[in-house]
XYZ file of N, CA and C in Angstrom:
369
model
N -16.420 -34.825 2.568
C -17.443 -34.851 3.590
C -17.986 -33.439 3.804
N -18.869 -33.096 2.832
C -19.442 -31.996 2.957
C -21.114 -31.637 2.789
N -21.774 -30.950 3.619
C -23.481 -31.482 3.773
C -23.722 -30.087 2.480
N -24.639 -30.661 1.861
C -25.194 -29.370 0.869
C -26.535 -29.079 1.063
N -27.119 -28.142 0.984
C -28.684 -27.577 1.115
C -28.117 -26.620 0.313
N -29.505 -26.462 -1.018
C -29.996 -26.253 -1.873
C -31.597 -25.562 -1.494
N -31.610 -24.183 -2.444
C -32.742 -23.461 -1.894
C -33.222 -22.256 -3.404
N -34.308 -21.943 -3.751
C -34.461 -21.145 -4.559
C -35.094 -21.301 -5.894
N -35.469 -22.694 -6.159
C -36.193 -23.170 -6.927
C -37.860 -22.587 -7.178
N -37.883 -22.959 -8.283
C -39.524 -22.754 -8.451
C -40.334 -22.417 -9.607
N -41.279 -21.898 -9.852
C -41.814 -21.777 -11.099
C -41.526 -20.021 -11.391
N -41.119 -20.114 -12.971
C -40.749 -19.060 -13.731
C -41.194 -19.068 -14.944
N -41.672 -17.839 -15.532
C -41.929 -17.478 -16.762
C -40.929 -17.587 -18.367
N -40.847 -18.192 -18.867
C -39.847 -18.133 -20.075
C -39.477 -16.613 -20.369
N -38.140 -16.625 -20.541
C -37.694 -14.933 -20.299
C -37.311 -14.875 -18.755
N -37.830 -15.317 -18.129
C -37.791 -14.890 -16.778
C -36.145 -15.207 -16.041
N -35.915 -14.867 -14.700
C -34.631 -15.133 -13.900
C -35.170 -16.566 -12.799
N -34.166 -16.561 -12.654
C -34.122 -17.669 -10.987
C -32.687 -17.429 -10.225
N -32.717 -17.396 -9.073
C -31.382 -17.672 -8.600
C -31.171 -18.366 -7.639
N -30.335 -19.527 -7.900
C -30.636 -21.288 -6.887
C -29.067 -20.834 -6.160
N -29.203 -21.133 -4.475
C -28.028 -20.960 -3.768
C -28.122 -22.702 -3.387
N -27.001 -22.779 -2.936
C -26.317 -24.092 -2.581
C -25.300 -23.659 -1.303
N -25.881 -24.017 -0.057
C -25.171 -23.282 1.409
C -24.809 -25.261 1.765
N -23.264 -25.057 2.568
C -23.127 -26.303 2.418
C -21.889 -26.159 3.967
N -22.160 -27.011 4.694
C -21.766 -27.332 6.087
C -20.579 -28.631 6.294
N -19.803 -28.662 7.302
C -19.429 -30.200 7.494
C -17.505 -29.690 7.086
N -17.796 -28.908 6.112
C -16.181 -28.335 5.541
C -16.061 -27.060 5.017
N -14.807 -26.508 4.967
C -14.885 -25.690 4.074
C -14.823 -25.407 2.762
N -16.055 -24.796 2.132
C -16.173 -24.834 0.819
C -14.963 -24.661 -0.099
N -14.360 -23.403 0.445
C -12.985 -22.845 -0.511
C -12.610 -24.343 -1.038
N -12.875 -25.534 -0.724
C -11.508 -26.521 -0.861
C -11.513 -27.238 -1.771
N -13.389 -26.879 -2.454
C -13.914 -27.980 -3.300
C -14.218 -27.614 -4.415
N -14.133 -28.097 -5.464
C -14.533 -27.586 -6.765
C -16.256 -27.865 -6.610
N -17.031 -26.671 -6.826
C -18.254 -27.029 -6.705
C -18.832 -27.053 -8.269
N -19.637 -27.568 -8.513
C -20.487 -27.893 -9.680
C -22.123 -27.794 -9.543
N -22.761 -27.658 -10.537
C -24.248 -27.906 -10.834
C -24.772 -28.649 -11.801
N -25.327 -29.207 -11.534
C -26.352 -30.962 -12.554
C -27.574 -30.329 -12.684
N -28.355 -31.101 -13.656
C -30.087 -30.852 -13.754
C -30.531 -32.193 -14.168
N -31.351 -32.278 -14.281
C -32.113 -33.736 -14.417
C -33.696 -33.803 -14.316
N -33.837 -34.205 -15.476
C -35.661 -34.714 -15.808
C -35.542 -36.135 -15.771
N -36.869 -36.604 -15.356
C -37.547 -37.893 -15.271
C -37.284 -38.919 -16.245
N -36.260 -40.048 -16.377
C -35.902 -41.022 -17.362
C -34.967 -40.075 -18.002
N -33.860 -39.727 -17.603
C -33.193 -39.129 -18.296
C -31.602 -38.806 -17.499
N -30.547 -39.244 -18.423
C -29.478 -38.928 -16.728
C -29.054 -37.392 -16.436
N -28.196 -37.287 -15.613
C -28.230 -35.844 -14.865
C -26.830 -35.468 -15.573
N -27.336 -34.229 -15.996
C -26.317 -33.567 -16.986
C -25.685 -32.348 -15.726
N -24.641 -31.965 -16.960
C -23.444 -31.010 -16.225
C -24.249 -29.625 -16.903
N -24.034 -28.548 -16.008
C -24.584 -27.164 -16.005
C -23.782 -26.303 -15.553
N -22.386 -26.742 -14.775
C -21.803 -25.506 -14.418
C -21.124 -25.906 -13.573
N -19.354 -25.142 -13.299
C -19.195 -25.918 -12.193
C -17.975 -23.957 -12.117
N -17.310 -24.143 -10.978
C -16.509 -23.537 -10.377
C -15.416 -23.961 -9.581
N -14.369 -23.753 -9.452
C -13.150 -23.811 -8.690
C -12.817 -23.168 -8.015
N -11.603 -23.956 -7.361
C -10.994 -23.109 -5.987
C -10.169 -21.950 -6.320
N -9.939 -21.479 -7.767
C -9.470 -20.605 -7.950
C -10.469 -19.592 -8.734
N -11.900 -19.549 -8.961
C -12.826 -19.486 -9.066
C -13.147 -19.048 -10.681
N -12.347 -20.133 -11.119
C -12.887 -20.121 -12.595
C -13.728 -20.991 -12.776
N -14.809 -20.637 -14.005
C -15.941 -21.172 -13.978
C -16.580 -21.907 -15.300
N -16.906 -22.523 -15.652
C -17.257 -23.352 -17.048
C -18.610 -24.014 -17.499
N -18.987 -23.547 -18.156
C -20.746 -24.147 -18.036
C -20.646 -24.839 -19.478
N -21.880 -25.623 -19.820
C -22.455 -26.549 -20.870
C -22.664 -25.610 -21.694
N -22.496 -26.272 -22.938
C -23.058 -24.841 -24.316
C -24.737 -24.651 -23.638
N -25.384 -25.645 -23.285
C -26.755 -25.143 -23.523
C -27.163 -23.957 -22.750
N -26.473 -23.411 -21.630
C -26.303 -22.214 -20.751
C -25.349 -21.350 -20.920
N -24.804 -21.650 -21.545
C -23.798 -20.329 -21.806
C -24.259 -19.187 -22.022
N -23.871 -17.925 -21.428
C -24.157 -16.606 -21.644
C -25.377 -16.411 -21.271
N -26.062 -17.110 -20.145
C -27.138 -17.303 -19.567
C -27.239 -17.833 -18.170
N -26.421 -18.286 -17.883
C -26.546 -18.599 -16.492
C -25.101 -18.266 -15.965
N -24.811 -17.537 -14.758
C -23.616 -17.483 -14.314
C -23.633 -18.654 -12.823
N -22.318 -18.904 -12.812
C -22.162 -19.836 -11.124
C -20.890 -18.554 -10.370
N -21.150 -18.550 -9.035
C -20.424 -18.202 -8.351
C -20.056 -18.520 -6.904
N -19.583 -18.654 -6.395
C -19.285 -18.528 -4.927
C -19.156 -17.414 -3.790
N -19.509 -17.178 -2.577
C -19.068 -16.484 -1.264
C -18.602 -17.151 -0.223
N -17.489 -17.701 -0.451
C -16.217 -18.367 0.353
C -17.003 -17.796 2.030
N -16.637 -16.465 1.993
C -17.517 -15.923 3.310
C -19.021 -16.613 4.291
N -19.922 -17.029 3.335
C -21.196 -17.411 3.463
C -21.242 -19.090 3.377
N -20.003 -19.311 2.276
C -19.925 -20.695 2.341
C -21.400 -20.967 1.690
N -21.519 -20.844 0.432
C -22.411 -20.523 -0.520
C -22.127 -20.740 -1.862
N -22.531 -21.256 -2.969
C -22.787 -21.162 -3.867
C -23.611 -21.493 -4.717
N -24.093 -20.450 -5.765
C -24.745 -19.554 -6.444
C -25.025 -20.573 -8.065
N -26.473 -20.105 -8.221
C -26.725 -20.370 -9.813
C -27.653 -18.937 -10.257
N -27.102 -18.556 -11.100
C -27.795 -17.247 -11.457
C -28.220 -17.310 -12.755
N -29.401 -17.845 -13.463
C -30.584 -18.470 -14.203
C -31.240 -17.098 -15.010
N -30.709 -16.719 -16.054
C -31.161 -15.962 -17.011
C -31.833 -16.384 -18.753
N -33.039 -15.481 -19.141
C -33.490 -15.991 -20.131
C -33.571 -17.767 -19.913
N -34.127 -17.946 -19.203
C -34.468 -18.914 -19.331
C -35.782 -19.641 -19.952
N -35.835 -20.660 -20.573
C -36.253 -21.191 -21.536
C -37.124 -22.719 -21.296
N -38.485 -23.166 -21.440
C -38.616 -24.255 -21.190
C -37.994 -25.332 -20.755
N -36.638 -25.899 -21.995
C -36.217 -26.689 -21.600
C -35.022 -26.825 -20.473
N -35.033 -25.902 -19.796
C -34.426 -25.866 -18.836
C -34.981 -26.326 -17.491
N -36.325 -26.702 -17.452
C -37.326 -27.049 -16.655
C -36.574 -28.782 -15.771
N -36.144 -28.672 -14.344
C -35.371 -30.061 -14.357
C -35.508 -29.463 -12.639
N -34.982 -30.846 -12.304
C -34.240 -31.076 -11.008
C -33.176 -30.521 -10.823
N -31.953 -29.578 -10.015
C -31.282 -29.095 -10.295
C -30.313 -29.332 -8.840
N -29.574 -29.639 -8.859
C -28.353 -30.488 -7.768
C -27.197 -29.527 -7.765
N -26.346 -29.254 -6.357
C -25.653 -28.887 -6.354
C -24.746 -30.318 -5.730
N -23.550 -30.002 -6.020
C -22.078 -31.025 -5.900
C -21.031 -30.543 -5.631
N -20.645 -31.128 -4.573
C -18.866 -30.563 -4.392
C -18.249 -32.077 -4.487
N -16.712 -31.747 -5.089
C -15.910 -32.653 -5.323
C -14.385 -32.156 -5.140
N -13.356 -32.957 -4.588
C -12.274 -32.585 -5.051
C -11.054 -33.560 -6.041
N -11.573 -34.620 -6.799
C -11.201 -35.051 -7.301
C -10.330 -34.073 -8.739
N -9.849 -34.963 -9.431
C -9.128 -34.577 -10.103
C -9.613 -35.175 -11.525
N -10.203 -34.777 -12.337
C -10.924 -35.351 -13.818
C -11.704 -34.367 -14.509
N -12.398 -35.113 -15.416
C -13.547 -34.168 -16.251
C -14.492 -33.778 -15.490
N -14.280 -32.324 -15.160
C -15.609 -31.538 -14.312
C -16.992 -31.646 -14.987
N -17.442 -32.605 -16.011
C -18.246 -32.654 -16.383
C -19.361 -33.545 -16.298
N -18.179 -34.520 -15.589
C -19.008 -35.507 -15.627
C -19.368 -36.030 -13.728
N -20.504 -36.603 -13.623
C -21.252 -36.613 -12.106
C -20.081 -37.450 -11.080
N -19.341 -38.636 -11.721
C -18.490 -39.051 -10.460
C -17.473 -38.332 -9.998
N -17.026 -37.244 -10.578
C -16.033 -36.532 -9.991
C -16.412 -35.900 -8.596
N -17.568 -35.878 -8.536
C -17.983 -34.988 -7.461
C -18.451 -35.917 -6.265
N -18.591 -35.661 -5.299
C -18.535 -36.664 -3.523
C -19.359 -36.685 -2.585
N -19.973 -35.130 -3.390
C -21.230 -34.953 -2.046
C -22.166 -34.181 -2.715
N -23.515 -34.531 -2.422
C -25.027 -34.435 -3.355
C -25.584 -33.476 -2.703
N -26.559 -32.343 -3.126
C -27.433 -31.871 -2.316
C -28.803 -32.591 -2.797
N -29.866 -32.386 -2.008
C -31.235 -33.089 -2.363
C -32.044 -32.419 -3.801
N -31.511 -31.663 -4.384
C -32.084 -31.141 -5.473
C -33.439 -30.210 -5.204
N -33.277 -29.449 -5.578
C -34.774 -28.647 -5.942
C -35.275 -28.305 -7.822
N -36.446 -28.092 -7.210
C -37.242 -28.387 -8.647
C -37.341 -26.470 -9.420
N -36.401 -26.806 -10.880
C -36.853 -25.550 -11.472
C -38.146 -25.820 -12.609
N -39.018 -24.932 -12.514
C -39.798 -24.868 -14.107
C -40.338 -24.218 -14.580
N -39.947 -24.207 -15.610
C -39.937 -22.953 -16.763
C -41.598 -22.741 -17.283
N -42.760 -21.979 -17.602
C -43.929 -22.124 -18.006
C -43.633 -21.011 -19.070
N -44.481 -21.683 -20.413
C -44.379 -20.779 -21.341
C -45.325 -19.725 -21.368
């Protein structure tokens, strides 16, 4: 039971940065493994990144060495930090907390949705 708001979206240049925060109320964050999804139109919502309570972190090959995730336990916050980014990275982009126990990769592990904001990439 945890509320998420999602903020930082928007239009970017290929090459360019973004950095999407995910501020989230109701609990404390420390408790939850948080994650990040993306998602285009007719298409299901893929895994992009996720983090733990011990704050190790694991992303999809298609971001690797390009996007970092982090947390501020303090702020009760977490972070997508969007480098070289590339057309197809252009999506809906969701933050998720979960504390289940499974493949961090996949969307039911996680319990609570934020409303998504829109990234897109222009060449």
């Amino acid at each position: 039971q945890v509320q998420l708001v999602e903020s930082g979206g928007g239009l970017v240049q290929a090459g360019g940065s973004l950095r999407l925060s995910c501020a989230a109320s109701g609990r404390t964050l420390y408790t939850y493994r948080m994650g990040w999804f993306r998602q285009v139109p007719g298409k299901e919502r893929d895994f992009v990144a996720t983090i733990t309570w011990n704050d190790s972190a694991y992303y999809a090959d298609s971001v690797k060495g390009r996007f970092t995730i982090s947390r501020d336990n303090a702020k009760n916050t977490v972070f997508l930090q969007m480098n070289s980014l590339k057309v197809e990275d252009t999506a809906v982009y969701y933050c998720a907390a979960g504390r289940g126990i499974g493949n961090y990769a996949r969307a039911p592990l996680y319990e609570s949705w934020g409303q998504g904001t829109q990234v897109t990439v222009s060449s």
